[in-house]
XYZ file of C-alpha atoms in Angstrom:
490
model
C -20.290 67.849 79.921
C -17.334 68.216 82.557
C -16.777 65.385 84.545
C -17.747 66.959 87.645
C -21.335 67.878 86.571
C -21.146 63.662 85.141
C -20.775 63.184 88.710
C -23.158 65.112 90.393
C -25.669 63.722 88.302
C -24.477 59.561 89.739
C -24.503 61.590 93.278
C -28.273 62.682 92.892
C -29.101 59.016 91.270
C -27.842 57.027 94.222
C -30.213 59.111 96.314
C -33.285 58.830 94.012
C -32.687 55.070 93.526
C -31.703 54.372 96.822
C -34.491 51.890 97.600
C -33.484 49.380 94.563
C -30.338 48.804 96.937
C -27.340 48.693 94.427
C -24.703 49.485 96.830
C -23.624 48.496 100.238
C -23.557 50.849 102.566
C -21.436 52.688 103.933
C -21.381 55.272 101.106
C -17.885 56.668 100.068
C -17.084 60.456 100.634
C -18.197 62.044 97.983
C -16.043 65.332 99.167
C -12.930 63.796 98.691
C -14.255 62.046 95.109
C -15.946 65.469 94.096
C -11.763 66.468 94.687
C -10.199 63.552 92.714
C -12.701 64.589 90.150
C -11.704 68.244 89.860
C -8.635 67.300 89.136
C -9.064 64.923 86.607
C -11.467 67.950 84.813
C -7.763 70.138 85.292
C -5.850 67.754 83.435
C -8.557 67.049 80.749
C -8.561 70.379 80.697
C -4.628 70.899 79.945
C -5.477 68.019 77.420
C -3.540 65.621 79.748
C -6.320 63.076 81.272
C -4.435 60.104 82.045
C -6.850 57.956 80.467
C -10.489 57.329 78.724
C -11.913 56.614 81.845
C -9.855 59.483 83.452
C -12.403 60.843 86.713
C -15.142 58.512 86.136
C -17.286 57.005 88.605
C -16.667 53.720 88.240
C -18.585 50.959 91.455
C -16.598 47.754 92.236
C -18.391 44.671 93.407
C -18.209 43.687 96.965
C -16.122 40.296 95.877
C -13.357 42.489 95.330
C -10.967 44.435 97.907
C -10.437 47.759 98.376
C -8.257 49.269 100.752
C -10.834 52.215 101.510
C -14.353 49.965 102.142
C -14.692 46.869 103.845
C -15.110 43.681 101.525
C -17.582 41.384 102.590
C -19.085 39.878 99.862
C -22.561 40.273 101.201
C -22.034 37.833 104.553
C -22.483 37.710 107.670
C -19.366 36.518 108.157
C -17.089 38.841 106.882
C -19.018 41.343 108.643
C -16.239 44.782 108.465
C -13.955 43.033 106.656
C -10.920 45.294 105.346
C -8.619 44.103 103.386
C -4.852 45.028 103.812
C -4.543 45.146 100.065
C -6.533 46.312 97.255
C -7.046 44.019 93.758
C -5.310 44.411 90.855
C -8.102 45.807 88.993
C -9.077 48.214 91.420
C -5.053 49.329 91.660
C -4.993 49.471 87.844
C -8.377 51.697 87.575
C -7.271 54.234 90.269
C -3.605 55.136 88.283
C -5.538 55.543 85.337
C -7.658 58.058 86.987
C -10.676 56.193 88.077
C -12.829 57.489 91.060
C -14.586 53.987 92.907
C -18.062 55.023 93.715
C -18.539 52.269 96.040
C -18.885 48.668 96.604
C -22.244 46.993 95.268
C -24.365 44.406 96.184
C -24.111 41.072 95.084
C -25.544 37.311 95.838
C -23.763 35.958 98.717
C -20.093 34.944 97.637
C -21.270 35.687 93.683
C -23.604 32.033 94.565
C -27.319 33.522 92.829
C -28.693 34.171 89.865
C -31.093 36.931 90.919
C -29.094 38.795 93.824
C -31.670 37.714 96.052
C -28.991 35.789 98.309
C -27.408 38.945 99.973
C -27.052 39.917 103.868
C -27.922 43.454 102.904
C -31.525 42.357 100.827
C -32.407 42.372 97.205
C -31.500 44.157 94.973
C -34.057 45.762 92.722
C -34.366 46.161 88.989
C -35.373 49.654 87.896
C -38.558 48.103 85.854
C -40.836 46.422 87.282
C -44.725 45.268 86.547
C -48.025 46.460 88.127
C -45.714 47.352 90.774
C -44.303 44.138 91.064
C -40.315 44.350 91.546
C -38.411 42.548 88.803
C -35.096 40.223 89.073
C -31.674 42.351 88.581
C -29.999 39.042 87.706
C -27.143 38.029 89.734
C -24.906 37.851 90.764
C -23.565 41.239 90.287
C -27.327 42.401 90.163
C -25.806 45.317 92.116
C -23.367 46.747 89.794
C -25.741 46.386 86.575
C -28.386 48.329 88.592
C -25.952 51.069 89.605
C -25.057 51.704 86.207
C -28.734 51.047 84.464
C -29.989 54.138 86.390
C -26.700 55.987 86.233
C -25.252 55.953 89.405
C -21.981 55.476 88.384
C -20.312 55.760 84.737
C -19.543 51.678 84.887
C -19.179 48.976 87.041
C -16.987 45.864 87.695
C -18.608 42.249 88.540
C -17.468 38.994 88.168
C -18.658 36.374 86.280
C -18.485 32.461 87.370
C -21.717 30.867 84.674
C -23.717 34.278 84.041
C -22.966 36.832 86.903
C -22.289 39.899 84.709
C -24.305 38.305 81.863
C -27.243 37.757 83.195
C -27.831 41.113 85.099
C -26.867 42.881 82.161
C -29.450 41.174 80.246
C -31.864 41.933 83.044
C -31.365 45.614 83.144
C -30.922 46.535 79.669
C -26.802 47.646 79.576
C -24.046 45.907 78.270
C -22.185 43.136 79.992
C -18.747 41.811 79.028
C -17.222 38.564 80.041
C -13.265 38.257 78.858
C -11.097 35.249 78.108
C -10.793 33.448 81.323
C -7.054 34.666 82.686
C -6.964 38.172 80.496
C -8.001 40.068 83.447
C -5.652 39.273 86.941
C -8.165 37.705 89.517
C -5.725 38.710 92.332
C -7.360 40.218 95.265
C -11.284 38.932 94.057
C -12.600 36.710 96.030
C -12.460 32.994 95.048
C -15.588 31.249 94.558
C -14.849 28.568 91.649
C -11.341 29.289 90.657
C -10.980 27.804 87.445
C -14.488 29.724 86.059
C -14.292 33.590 88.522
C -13.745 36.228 85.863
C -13.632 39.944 86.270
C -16.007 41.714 83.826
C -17.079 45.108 83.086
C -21.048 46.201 83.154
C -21.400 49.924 80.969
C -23.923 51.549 79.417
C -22.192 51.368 76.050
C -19.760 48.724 74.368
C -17.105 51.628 74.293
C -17.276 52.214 77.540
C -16.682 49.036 78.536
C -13.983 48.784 76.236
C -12.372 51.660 77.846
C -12.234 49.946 81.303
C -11.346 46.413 79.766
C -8.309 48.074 78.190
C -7.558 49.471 81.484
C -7.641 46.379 83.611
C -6.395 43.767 81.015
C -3.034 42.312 80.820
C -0.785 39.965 82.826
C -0.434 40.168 86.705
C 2.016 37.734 87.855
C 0.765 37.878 91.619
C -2.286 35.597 89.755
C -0.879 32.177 88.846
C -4.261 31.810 86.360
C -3.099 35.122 84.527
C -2.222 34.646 80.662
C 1.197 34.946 80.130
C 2.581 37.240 78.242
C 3.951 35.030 75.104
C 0.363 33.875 74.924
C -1.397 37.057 74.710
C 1.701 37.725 72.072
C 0.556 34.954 70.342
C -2.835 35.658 69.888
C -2.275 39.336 68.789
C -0.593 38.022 65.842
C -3.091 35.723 64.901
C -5.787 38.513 65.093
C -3.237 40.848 63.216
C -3.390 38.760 60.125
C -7.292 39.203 59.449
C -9.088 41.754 57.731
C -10.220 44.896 59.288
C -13.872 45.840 58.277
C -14.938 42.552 57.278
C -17.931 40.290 57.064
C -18.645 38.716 59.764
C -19.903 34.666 59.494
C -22.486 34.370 62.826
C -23.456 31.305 64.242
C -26.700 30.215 65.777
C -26.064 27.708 68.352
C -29.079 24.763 67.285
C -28.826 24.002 71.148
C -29.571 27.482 72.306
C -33.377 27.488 70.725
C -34.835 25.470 73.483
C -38.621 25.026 74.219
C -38.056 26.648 77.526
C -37.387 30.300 75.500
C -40.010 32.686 75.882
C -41.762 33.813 72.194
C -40.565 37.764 73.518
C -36.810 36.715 73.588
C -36.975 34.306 70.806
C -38.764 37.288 68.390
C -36.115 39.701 69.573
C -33.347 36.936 68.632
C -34.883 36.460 64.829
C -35.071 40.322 64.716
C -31.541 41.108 65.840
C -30.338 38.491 62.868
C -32.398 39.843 60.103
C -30.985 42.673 60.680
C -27.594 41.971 60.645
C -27.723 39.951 57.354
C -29.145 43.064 55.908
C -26.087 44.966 55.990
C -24.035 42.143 55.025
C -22.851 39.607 57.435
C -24.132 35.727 56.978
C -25.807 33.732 59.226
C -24.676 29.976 59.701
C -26.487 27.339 61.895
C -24.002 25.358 64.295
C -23.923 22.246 66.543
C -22.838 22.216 70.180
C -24.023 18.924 71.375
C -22.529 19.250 74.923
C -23.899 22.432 75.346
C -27.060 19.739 76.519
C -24.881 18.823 79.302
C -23.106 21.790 80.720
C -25.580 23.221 83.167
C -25.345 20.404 84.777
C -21.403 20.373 84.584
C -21.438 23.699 85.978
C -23.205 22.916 88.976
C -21.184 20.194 89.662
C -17.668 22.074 89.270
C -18.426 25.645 90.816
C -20.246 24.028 93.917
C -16.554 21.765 94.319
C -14.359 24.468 93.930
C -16.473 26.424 96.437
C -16.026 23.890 98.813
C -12.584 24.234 98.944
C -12.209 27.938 98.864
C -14.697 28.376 101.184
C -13.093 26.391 104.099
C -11.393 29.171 105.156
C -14.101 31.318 106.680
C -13.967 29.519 110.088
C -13.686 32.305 112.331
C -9.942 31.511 113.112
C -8.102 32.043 109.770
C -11.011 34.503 108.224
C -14.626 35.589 109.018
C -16.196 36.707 112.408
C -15.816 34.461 114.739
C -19.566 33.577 116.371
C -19.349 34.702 120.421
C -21.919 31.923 120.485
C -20.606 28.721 122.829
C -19.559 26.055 120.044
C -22.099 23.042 119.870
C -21.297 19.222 121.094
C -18.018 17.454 120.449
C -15.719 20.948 120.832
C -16.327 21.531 117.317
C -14.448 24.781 116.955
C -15.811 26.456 113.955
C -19.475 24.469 113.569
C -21.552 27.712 115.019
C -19.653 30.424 113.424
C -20.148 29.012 109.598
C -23.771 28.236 110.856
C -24.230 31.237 111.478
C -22.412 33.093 109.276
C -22.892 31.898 105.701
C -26.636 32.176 104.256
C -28.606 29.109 103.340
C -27.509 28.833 99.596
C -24.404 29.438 100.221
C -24.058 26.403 102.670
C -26.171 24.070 100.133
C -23.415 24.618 97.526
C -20.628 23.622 100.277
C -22.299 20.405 101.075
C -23.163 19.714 97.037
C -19.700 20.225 96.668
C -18.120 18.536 99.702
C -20.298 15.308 98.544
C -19.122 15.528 94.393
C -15.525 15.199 95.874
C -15.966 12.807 98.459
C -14.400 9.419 97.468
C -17.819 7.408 97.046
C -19.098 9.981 94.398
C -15.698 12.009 92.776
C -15.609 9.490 89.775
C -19.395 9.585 89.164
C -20.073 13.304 89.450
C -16.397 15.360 89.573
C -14.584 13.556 87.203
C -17.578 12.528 84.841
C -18.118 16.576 85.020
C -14.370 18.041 84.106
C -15.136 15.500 81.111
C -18.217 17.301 79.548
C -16.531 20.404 80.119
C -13.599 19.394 78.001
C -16.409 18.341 75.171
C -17.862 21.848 75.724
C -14.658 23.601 74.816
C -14.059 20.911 71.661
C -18.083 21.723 70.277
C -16.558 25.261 70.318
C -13.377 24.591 69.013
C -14.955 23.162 66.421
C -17.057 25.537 65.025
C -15.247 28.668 65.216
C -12.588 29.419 62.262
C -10.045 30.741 64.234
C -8.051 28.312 66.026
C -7.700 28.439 69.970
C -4.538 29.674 70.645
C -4.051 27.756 74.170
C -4.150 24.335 72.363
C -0.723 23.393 71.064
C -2.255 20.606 68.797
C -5.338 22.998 67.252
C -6.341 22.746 63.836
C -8.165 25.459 61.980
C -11.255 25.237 60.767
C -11.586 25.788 56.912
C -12.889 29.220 55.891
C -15.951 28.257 54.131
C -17.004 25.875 57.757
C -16.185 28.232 60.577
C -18.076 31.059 61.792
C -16.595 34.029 63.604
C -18.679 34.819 66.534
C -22.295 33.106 67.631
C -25.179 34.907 68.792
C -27.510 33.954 70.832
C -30.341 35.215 73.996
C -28.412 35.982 76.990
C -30.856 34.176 79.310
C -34.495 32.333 77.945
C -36.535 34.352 79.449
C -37.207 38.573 80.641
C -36.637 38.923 83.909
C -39.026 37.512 86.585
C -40.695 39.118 89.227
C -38.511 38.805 92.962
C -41.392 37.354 94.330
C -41.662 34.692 91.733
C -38.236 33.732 92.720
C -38.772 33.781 96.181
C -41.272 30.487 95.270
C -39.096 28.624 93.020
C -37.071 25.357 93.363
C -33.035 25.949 93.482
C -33.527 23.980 90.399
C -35.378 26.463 88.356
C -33.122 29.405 89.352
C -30.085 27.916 88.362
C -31.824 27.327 84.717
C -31.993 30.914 84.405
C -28.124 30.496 83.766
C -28.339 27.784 80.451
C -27.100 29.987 78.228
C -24.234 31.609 79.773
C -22.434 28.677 81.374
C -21.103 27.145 78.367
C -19.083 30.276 77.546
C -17.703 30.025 80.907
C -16.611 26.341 81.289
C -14.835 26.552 78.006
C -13.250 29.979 79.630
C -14.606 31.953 76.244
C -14.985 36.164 75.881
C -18.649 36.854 75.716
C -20.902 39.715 75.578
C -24.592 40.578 76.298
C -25.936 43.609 74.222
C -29.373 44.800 74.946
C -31.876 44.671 71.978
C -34.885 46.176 71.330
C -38.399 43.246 72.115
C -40.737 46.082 70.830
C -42.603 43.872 67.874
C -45.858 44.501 66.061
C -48.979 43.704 68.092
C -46.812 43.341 71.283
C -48.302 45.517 73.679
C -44.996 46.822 76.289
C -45.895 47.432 79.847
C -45.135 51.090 80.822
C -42.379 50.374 83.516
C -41.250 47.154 82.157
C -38.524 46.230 80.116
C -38.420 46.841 76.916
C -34.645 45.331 75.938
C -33.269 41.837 76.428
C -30.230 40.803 75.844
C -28.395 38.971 73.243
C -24.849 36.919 73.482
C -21.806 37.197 71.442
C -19.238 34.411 71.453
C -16.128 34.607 70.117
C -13.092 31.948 70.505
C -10.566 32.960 73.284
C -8.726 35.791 72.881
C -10.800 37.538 70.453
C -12.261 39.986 71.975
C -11.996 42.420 68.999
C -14.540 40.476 67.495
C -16.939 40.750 70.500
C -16.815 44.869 70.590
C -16.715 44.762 66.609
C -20.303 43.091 66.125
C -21.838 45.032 69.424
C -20.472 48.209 68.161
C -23.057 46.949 64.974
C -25.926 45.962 67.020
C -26.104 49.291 69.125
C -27.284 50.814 66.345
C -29.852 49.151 65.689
């Protein structure tokens, strides 16, 4: 199929699925992309595309800038923000040839779990029960939806505990996370610095593979980026293994909770049956903090938040409020009131109060603590050693396992109006699975598996995937796209 027929196809999509509200409006000219594409069919043509990904459609969360679109993360306050600069990844996609189909929606500042916490409304997932909307995941519930119903070839999100993760999971593609500083996070938006990672929602692992290639690699405008003696240093360490091997999978004890629901559970057993029938062994493991690092998470991001967030006052960034300014000449007080959604201002204020002298030791400190035990349980169980840690010892051969697999999230996705009645408490559980990968900065991958099961009776619109994780110690993302490359075919 030519490129530009790939492309009318996204064009008619994002008018059928309009109403699940993927992107932000205003929508890009698809004149001048139906050009860009023409001539990336030319060159493929001549048999000189300038890349895999070469005139594809590819949608960029609205956490990230763009020189063409405003970027306004899905607030009030940045209401026609445009940046003078565009990000790194989006600068590295269009010189290999990418086309951005627009800027998606997204949970205020990336701060949801469901995409629910958006200016612009929810967004929608394409199944949904007795009529009954489901949860796209968040927070880039936006870009997983835009490319689970094919408006766009893939998608960039970010991921903080889950964001990419989660959705993915949700809407039945594939969502990859990569080593924390592999991918340059210059020109996204900050929300927790130390956890924000770009990642790439497809269809297929090798399309997100293709993109990933694209957009990894050092960026030294991004003082987080992996140097480039590191990422040296891990190629030869994944140069000296095997190619085509057997792979030794662990199942995390700590990820078969009570609170996992008998669908997600079945389709975990299934997926590892499976692949010990064509070879690979299947190991039990321990991550003891893993217990702890929800609440870790929600401890650090909400802290970091507080800090990056200070900016938006209506004098250095953000619309200012034409609203008079409330007792004491407070200059910014009615501009962030009025600006920043409720959820968003709960996590400033739970992270204002975790930093403030008379609680930093109890919660901040006692928090960076378990997230250093998270990264050791890993450490420790994987046989490749972590190639950031000067001091790390290898685990034996016959101990360590080479990847873990595990559900993405416990549950399938609820319905929007379910979450709509929740505590904040029960939301943020939704994330339990995915945050330890991120606060020990860890590649990970959510690959949708079949939950169809004898006796289970599907719903006709619902979903009928869920996802399951792949682990792998930092820097081995070869791993990652080796085992899903395995499970797609299942």
């Amino acid at each position: 199929m030519s490129l530009l027929r790939h492309a009318e196809r996204c064009f008619a999509n994002q008018q059928t699925f309009k109403a699940l509200n993927a992107f932000i409006p205003p929508a890009k000219d698809n004149r001048l992309i139906r050009q860009k594409i023409q001539e990336a069919d030319d060159r493929r043509s001549r048999g000189e595309p300038k890349s895999p990904i070469d005139g594809r459609l590819i949608a960029i969360k609205d956490n990230i800038c763009s020189l063409e679109e405003p970027t306004t993360c899905a607030s009030a306050i940045l209401d026609g923000f445009i940046s003078p600069y565009a990000a790194t990844v989006v600068d590295k996609l269009q010189a290999a040839g990418a086309v951005i189909a627009g800027k998606t929606n997204l949970d205020e500042f990336g701060m949801g779990s469901h995409s629910t916490n958006t200016r612009y409304g929810a967004v929608q997932n394409v199944y949904n029960i007795d009529g009954a909307p489901l949860s796209a995941g968040g927070s880039s519930g936006g870009s997983a939806v835009a490319v689970a119903t094919g408006q766009c070839y893939a998608a960039l999100g970010t991921d903080t505990g889950g964001s990419v993760r989660l959705p993915a999971a949700y809407t039945g593609i594939v969502g990859f996370k990569p080593s924390y500083g592999m991918v340059s996070r210059w020109g996204v938006v900050a929300y927790a610095n130390s956890l924000d990672t770009v990642g790439v929602l497809a269809s297929h692992s090798q399309d997100v593979e293709n993109v990933f290639n694209i957009i990894n690699g050092y960026d030294a405008r991004d003082p987080t980026s992996v140097p480039i003696s590191t990422r040296s240093k891990i190629a030869k360490q994944l140069e000296t293994r095997p190619r085509m091997r057997r792979f030794r999978i662990g199942i995390p004890r700590q990820h078969n909770t009570k609170e996992l629901e008998p669908t997600v559970r079945n389709a975990w057993v299934l997926a590892l049956q499976r692949l010990q029938d064509i070879g690979h062994s299947i190991h039990q493991v321990s991550l003891p903090a893993t217990n702890l690092a929800l609440s870790a998470y929600y401890i650090i991001a909400p802290a970091e938040a507080s800090s990056n967030l200070a900016k938006y006052d209506g004098v250095r960034y953000g619309k200012h409020s034409s609203e008079r300014e409330g007792k004491g000449n407070v200059l910014y007080a009615t501009t962030r009131g009025a600006g920043l959604g409720e959820e968003v201002k709960k996590r400033i204020l739970l992270g204002a109060y975790s930093l403030s002298a008379a609680a930093i030791d109890n919660y901040f400190i006692k928090a960076q603590k378990v997230r250093r035990l998270v990264q050791q349980d890993f450490d420790n169980v994987f046989s490749l050693r972590n190639p950031l840690l000067v001091d790390a010892k290898e685990t034996s051969e016959s101990g360590g396992v080479d990847v873990l697999l595990s559900p993405t999230g416990p549950t399938l996705p609820p319905k929007l109006a379910s979450i709509m009645d929740r505590r904040s408490m029960q939301n943020y559980s939704d994330d339990v699975l995915t945050v330890p990968a991120s606060l020990a900065g860890l590649p990970a991958m959510s690959v949708p598996v079949s939950i169809s099961r004898p006796g289970y009776q599907l719903d006709d619109q619902g979903p009928v995937t869920t996802g399951m994780q792949i682990i792998a110690q930092y820097g081995d993302e070869e791993s990652i796209f080796e085992i899903a490359r395995v499970m797609e075919h299942f």
